[in-house]
Tab-separated table of C-alpha atoms and ligand atoms in Angstrom:
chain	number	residue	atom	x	y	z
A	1	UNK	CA	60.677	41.877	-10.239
A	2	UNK	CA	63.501	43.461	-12.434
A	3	UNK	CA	65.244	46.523	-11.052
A	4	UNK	CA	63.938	49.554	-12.388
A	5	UNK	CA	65.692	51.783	-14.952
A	6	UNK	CA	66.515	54.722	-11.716
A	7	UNK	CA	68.163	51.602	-9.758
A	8	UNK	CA	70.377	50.986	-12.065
A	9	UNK	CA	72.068	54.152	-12.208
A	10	UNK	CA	75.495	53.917	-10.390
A	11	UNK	CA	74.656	56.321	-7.461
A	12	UNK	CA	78.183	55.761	-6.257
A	13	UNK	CA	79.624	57.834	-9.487
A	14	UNK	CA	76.749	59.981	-9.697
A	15	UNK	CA	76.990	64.084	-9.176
A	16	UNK	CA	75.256	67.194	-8.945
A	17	UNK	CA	73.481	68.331	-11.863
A	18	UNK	CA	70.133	67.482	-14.416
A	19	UNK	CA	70.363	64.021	-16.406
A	20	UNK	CA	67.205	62.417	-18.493
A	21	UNK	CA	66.022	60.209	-16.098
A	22	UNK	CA	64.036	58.653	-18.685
A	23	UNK	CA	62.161	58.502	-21.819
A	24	UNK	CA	58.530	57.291	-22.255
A	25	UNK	CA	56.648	56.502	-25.135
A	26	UNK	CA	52.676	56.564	-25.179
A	27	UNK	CA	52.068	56.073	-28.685
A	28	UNK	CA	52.590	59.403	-30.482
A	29	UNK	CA	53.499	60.926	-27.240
A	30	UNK	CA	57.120	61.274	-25.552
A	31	UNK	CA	57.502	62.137	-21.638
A	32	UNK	CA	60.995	62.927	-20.812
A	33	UNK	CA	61.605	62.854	-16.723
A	34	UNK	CA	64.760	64.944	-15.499
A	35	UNK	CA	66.733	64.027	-12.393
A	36	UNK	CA	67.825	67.210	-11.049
A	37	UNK	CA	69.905	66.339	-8.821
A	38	UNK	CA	71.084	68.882	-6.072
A	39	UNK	CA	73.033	66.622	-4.113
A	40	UNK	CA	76.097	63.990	-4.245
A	41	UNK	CA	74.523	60.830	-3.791
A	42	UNK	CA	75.295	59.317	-0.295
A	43	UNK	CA	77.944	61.573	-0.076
A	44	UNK	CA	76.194	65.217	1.071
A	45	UNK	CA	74.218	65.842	3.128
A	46	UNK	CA	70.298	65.320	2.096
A	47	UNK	CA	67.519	68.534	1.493
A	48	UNK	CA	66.506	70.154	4.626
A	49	UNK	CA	62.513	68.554	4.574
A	50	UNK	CA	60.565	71.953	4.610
A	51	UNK	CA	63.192	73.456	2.300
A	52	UNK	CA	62.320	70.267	-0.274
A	53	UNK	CA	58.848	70.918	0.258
A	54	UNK	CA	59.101	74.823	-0.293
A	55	UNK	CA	61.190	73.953	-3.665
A	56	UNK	CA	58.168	71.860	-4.421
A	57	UNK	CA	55.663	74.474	-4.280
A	58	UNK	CA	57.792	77.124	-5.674
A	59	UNK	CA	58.987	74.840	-8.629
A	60	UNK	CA	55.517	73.595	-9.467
A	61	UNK	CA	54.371	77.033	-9.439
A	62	UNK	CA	56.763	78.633	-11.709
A	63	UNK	CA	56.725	75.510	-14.393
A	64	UNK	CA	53.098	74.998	-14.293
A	65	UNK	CA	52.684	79.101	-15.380
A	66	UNK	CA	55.415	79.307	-17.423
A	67	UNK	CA	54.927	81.134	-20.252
A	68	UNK	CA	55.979	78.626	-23.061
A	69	UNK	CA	56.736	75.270	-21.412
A	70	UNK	CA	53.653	75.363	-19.279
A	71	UNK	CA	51.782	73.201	-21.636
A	72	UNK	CA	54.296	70.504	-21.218
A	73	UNK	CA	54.229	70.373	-18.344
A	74	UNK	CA	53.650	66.677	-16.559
A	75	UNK	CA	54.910	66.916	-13.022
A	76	UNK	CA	57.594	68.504	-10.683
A	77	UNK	CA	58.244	66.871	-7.159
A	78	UNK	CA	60.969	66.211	-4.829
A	79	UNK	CA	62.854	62.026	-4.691
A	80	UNK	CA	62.118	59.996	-1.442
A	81	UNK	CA	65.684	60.507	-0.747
A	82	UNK	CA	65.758	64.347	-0.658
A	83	UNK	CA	68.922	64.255	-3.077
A	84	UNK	CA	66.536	66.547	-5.736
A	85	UNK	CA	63.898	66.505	-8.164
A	86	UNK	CA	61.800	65.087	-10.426
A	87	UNK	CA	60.671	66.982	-13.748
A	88	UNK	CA	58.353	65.293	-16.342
A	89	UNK	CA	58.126	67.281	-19.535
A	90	UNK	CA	56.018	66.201	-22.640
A	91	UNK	CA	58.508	65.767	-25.362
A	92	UNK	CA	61.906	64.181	-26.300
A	93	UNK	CA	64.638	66.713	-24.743
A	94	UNK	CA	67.904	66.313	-23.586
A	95	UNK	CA	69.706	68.194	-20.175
A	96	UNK	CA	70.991	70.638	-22.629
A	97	UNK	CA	67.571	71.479	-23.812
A	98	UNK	CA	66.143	72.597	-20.396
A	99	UNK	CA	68.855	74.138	-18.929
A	100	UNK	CA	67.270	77.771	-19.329
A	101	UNK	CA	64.133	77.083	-18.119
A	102	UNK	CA	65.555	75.157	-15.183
A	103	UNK	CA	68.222	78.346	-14.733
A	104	UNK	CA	64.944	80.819	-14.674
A	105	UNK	CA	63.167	78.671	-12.647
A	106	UNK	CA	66.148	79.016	-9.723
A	107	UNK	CA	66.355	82.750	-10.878
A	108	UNK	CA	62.893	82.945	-9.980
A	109	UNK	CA	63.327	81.331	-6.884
A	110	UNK	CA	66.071	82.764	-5.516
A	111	UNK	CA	63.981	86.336	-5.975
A	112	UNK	CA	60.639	85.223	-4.560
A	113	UNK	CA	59.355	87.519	-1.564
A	114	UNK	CA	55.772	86.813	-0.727
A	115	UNK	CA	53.548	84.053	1.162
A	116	UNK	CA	54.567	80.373	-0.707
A	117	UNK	CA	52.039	79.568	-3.006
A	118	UNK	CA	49.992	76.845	-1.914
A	119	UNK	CA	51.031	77.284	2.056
A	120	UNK	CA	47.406	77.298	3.807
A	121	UNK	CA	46.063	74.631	5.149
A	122	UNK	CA	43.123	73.707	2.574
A	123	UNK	CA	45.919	73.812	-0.073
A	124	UNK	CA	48.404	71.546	1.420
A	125	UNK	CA	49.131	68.376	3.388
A	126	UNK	CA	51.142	69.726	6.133
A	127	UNK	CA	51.367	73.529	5.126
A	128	UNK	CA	53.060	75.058	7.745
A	129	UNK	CA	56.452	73.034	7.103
A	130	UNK	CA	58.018	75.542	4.560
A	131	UNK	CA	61.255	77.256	5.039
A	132	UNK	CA	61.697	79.592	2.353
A	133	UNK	CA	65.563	81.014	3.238
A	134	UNK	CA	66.672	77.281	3.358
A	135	UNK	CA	64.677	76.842	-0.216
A	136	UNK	CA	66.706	79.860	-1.960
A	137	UNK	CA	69.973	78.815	-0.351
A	138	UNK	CA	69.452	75.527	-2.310
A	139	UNK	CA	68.340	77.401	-5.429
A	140	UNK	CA	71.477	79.392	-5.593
A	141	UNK	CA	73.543	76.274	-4.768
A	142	UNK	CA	71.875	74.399	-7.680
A	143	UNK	CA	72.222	77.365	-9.740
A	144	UNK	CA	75.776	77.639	-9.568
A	145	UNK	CA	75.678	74.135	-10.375
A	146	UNK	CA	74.053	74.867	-13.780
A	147	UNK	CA	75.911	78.026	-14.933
A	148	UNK	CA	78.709	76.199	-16.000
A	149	UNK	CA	78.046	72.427	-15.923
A	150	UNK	CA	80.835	69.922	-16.907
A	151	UNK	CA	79.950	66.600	-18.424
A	152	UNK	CA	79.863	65.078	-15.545
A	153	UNK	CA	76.520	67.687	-14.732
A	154	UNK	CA	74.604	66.775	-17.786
A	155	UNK	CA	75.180	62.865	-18.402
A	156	UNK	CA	74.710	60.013	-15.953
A	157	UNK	CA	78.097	58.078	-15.597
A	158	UNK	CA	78.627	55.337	-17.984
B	1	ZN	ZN1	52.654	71.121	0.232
């Protein structure tokens, strides 16, 4: 089998920030995937686990109600190696283009009080592992990430 388009990505070079992952085509229809990536590649330390999985609820949450993008929505989730994110958006965008919705979806974040939407146990696979502090540390972390991002934050290395 060849190695797939996210392999080839030089992880070794790669930093912080949100990159098109990807661009599909499905005849008329374009599905851009982000990598938001909160973490240095094999160089930080990975996402706490329930603090991934509290980003996941809180992130799907926000995107999938959102007041204009909702609609193109495809699908938020965490990566295997709890580096950061997945985002699949109908539509041919660039980093550039999502950087306000991905700057009020932290904002968002970082002020949620309240139970975590989707924590009960007929909602979710293993509901109790949340951490919701952990989740907004990593929201402002990423945030700061985005306020001002270099190159570097918006383009995979070439
Ligand atoms: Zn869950």
């Amino acid at each position: 089998m060849e190695k797939i388009a996210s392999f080839q990505v030089d992880h070794l070079r790669l930093k912080p920030g949100v990159f098109v992952s990807r661009k599909d085509r499905f005849g008329e229809t374009v599905l851009t995937t982000f990598d938001l990536r909160f973490r240095e590649p094999n160089k930080e330390p990975v996402i706490d686990q329930p603090a991934l999985h509290t980003i996941e609820h809180l992130g799907a949450t926000f995107l999938r109600s959102h007041k204009t993008w909702a609609n193109r929505v495809v699908y938020f989730g965490p990566m295997g190696c709890r580096t950061g994110f997945y985002v699949i958006l109908e539509g041919d965008h660039s980093s550039a283009d999502v950087l306000p919705l991905l700057r009020e979806m932290l904002d968002w974040m970082i002020a949620f009080s309240g139970p975590i939407p989707g924590a009960a146990a007929a909602e979710c696979g293993n509901w109790q592992e949340q951490n919701l502090n952990m989740a907004q540390w990593e929201a402002r972390r990423y945030a700061k990430i985005l306020e001002n991002p270099a190159k570097e934050n918006l383009n995979y290395p070439e």
